[in-house]
mmCIF file of N, CA and C in Angstrom:
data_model
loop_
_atom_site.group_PDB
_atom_site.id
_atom_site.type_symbol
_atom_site.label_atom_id
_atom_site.label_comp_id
_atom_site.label_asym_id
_atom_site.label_seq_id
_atom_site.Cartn_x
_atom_site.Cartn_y
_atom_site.Cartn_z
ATOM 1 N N UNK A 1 -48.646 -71.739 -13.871
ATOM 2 C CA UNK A 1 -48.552 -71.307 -12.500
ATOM 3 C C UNK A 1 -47.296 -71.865 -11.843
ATOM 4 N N UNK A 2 -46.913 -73.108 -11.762
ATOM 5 C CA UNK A 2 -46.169 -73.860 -11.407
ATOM 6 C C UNK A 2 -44.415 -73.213 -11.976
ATOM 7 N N UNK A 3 -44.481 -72.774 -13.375
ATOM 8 C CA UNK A 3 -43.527 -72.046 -13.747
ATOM 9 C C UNK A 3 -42.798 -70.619 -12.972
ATOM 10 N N UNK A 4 -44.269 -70.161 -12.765
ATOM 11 C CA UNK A 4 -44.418 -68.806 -11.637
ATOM 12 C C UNK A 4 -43.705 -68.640 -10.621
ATOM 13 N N UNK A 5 -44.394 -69.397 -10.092
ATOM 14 C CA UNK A 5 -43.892 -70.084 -8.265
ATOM 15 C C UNK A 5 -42.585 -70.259 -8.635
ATOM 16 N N UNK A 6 -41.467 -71.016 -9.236
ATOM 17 C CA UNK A 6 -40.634 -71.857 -9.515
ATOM 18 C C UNK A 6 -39.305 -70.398 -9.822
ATOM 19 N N UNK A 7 -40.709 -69.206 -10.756
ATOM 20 C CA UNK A 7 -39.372 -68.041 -11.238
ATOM 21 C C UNK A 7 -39.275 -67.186 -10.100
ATOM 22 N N UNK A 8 -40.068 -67.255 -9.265
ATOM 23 C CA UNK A 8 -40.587 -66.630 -7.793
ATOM 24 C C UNK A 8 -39.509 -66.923 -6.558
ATOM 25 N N UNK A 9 -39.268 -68.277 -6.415
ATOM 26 C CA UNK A 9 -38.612 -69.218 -5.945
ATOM 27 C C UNK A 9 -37.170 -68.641 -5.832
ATOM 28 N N UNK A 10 -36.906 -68.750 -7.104
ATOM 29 C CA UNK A 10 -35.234 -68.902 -8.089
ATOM 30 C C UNK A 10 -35.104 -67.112 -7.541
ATOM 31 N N UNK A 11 -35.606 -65.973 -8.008
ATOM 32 C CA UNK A 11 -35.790 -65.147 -7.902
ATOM 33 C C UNK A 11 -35.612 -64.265 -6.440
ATOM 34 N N UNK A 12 -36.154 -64.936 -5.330
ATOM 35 C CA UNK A 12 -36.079 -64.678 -4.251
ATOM 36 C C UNK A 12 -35.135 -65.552 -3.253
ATOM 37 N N UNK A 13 -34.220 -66.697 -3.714
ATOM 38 C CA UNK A 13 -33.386 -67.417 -3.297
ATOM 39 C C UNK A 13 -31.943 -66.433 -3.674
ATOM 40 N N UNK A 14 -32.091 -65.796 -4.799
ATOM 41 C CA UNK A 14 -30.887 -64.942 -5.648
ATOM 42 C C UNK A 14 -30.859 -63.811 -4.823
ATOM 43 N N UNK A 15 -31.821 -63.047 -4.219
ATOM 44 C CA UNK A 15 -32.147 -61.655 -3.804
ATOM 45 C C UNK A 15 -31.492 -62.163 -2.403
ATOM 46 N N UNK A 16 -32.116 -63.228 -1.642
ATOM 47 C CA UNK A 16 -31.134 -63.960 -0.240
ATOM 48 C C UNK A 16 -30.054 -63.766 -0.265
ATOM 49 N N UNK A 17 -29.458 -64.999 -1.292
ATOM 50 C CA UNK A 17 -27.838 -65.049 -1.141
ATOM 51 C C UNK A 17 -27.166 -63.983 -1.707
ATOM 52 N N UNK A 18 -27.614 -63.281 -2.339
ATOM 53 C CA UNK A 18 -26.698 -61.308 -2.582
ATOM 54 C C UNK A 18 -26.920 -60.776 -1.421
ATOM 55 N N UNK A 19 -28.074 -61.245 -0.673
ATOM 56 C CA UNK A 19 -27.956 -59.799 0.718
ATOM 57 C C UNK A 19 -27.122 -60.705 1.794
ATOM 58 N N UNK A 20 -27.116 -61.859 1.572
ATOM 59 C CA UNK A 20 -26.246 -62.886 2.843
ATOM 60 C C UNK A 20 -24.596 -62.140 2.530
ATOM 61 N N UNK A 21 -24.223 -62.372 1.162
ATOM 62 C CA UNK A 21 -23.235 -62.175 0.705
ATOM 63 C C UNK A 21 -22.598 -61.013 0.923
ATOM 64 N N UNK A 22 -23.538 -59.874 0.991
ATOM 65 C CA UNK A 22 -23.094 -58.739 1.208
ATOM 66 C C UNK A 22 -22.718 -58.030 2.306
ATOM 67 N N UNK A 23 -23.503 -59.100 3.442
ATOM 68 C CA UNK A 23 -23.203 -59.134 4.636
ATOM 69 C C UNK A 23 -21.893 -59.325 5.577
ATOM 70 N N UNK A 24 -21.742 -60.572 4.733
ATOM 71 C CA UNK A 24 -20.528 -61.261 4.933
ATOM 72 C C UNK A 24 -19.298 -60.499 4.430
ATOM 73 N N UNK A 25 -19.653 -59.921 3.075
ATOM 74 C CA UNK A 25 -18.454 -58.946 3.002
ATOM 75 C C UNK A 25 -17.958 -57.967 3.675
ATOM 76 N N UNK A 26 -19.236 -57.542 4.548
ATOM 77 C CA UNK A 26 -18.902 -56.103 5.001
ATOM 78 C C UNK A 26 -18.603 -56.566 6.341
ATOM 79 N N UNK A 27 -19.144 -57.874 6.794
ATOM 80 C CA UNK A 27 -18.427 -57.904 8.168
ATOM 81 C C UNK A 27 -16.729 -58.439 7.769
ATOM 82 N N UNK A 28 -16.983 -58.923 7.112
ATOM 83 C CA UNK A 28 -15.426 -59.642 7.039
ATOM 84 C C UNK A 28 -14.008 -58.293 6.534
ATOM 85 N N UNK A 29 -14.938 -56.918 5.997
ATOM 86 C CA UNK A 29 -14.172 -56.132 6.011
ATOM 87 C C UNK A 29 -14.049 -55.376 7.185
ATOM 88 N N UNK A 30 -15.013 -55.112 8.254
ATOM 89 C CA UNK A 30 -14.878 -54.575 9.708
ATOM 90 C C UNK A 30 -13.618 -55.544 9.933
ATOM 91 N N UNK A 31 -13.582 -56.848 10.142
ATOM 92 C CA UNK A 31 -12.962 -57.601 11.179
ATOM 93 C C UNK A 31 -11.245 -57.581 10.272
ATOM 94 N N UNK A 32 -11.269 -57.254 8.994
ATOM 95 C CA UNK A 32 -9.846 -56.809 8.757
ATOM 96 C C UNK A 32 -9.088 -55.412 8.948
ATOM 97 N N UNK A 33 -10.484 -54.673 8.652
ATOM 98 C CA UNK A 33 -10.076 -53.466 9.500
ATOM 99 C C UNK A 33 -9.533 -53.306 11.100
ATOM 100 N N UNK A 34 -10.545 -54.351 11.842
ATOM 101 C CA UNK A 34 -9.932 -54.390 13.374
ATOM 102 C C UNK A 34 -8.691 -54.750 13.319
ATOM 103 N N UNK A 35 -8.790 -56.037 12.508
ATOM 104 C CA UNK A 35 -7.209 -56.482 12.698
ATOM 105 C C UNK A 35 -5.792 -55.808 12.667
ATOM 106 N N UNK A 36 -6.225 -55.025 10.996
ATOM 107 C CA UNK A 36 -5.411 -53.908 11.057
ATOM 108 C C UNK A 36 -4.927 -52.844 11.854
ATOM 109 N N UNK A 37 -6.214 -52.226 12.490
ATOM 110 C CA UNK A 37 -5.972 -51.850 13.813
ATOM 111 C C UNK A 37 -5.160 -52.336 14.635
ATOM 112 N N UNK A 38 -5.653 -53.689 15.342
ATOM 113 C CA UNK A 38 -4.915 -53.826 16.398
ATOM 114 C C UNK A 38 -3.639 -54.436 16.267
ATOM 115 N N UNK A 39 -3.224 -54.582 15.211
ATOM 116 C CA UNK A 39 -1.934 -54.963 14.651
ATOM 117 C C UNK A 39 -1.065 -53.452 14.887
ATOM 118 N N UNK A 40 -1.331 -52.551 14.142
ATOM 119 C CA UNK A 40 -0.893 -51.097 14.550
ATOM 120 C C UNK A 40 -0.755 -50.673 15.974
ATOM 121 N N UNK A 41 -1.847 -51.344 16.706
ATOM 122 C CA UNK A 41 -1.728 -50.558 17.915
ATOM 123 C C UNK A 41 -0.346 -51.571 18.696
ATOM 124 N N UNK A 42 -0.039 -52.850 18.695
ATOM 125 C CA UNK A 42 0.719 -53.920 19.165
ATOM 126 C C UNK A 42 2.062 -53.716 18.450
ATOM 127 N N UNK A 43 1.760 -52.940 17.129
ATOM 128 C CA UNK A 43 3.245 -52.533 16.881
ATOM 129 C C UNK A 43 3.908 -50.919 17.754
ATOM 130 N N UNK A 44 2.787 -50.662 17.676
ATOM 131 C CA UNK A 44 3.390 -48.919 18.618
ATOM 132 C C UNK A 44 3.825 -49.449 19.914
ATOM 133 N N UNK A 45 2.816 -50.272 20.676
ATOM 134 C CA UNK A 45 3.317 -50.935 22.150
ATOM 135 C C UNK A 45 4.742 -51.641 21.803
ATOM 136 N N UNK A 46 4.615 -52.760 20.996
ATOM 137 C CA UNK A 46 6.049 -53.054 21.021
ATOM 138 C C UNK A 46 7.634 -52.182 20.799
ATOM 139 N N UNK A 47 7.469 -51.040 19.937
ATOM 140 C CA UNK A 47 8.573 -50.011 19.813
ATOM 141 C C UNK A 47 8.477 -49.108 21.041
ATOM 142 N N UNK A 48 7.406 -49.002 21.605
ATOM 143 C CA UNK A 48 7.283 -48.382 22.942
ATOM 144 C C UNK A 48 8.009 -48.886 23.700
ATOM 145 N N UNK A 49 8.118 -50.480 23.934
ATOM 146 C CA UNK A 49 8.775 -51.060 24.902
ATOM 147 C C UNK A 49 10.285 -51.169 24.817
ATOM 148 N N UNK A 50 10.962 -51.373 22.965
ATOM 149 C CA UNK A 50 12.052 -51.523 22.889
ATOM 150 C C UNK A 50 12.816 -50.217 23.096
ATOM 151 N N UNK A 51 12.063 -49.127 22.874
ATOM 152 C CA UNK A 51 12.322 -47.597 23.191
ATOM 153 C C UNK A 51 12.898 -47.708 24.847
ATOM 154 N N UNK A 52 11.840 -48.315 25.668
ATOM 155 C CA UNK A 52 12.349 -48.193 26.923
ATOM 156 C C UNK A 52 13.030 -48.822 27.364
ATOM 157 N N UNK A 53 13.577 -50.116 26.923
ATOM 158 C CA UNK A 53 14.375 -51.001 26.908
ATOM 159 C C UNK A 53 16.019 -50.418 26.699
ATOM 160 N N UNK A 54 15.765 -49.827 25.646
ATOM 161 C CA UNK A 54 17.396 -48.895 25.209
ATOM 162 C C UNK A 54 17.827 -47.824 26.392
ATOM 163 N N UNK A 55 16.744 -47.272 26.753
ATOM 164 C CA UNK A 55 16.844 -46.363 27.685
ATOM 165 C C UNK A 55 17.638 -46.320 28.914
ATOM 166 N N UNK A 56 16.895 -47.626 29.386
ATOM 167 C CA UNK A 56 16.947 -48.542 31.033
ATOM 168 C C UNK A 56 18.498 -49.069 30.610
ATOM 169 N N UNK A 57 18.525 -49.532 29.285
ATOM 170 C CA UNK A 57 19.947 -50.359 28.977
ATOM 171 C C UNK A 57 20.930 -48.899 29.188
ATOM 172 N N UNK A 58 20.665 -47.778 28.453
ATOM 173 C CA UNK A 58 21.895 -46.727 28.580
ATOM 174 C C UNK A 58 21.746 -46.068 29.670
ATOM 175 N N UNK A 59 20.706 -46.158 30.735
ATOM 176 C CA UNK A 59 21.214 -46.008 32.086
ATOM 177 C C UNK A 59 21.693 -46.655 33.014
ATOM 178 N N UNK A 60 22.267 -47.790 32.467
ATOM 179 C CA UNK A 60 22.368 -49.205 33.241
ATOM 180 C C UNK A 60 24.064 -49.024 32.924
ATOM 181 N N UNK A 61 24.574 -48.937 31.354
ATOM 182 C CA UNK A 61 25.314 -48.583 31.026
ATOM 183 C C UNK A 61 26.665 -47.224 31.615
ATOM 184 N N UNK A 62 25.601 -46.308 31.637
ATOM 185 C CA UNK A 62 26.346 -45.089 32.628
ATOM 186 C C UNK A 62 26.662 -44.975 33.982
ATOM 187 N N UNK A 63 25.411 -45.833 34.351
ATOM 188 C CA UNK A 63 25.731 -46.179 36.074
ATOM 189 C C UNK A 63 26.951 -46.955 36.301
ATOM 190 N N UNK A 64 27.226 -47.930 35.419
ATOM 191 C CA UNK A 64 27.848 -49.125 35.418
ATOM 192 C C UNK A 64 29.545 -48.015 34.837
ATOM 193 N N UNK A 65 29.595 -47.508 33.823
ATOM 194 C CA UNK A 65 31.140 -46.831 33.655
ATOM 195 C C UNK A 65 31.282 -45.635 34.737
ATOM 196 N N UNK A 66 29.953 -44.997 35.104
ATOM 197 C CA UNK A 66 30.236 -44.106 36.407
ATOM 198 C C UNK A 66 31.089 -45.149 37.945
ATOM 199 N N UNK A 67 30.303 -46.123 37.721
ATOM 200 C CA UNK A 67 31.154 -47.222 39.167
ATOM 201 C C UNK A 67 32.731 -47.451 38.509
ATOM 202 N N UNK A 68 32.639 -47.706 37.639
ATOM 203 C CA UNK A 68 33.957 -48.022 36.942
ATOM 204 C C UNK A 68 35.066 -46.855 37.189
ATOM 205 N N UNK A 69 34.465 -45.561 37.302
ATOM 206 C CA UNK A 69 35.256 -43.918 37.180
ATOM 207 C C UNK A 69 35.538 -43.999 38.553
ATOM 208 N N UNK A 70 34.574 -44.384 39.338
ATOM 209 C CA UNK A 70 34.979 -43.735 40.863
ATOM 210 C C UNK A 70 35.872 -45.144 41.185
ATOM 211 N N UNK A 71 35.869 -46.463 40.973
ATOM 212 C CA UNK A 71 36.906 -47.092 41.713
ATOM 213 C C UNK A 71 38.093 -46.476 41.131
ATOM 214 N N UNK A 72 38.090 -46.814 39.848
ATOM 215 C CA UNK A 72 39.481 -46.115 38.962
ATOM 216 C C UNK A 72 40.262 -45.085 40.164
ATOM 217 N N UNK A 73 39.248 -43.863 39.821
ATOM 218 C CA UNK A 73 39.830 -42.701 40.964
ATOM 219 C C UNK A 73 39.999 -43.115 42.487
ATOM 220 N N UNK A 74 39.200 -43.951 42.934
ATOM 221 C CA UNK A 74 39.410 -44.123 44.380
ATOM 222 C C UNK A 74 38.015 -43.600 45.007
ATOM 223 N N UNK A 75 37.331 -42.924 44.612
ATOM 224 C CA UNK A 75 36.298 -42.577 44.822
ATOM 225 C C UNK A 75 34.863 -43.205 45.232
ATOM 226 N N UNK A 76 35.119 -44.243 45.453
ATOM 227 C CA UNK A 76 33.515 -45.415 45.341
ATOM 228 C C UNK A 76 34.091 -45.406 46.740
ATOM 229 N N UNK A 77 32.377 -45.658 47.455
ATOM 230 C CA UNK A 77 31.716 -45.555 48.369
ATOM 231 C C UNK A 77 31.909 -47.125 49.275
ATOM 232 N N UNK A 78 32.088 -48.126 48.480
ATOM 233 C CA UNK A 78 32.951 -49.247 48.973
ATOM 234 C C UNK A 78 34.365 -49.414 50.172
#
């Protein structure tokens, strides 16, 4: 009997730690999936920003050789 109990024991401690285990895998694959995610999404925001960054810079740029055109000519509002 004592053998029983003991293969019973062993048996249902094994059946635990495979379903703990399996648990753990599948959350730990959600939470790399998120990561992945939000790694993707923080890279689109960041090229989003350097996108607008270039932008603001080449209108900053044109404003700046447009002031440059009109003193040249005489033309500025100065």
């Amino acid at each position: 009997m004592k053998k029983f109990m003991f293969s019973a024991f062993a048996l249902l401690l094994m059946v635990s730690v495979s379903a703990c285990r399996e648990t753990t895998e599948e959350k730990t694959e959600d939470a790399m999936e998120n990561a992945a995610d939000d790694m993707g999404d923080a890279m689109d925001d960041a090229g989003d920003a350097v996108e607008k960054a270039a932008e603001d810079t080449g209108d900053a740029i044109e404003d700046g050789a447009q002031e440059v055109e009109d003193e040249v000519e005489g033309n500025d509002d100065m």
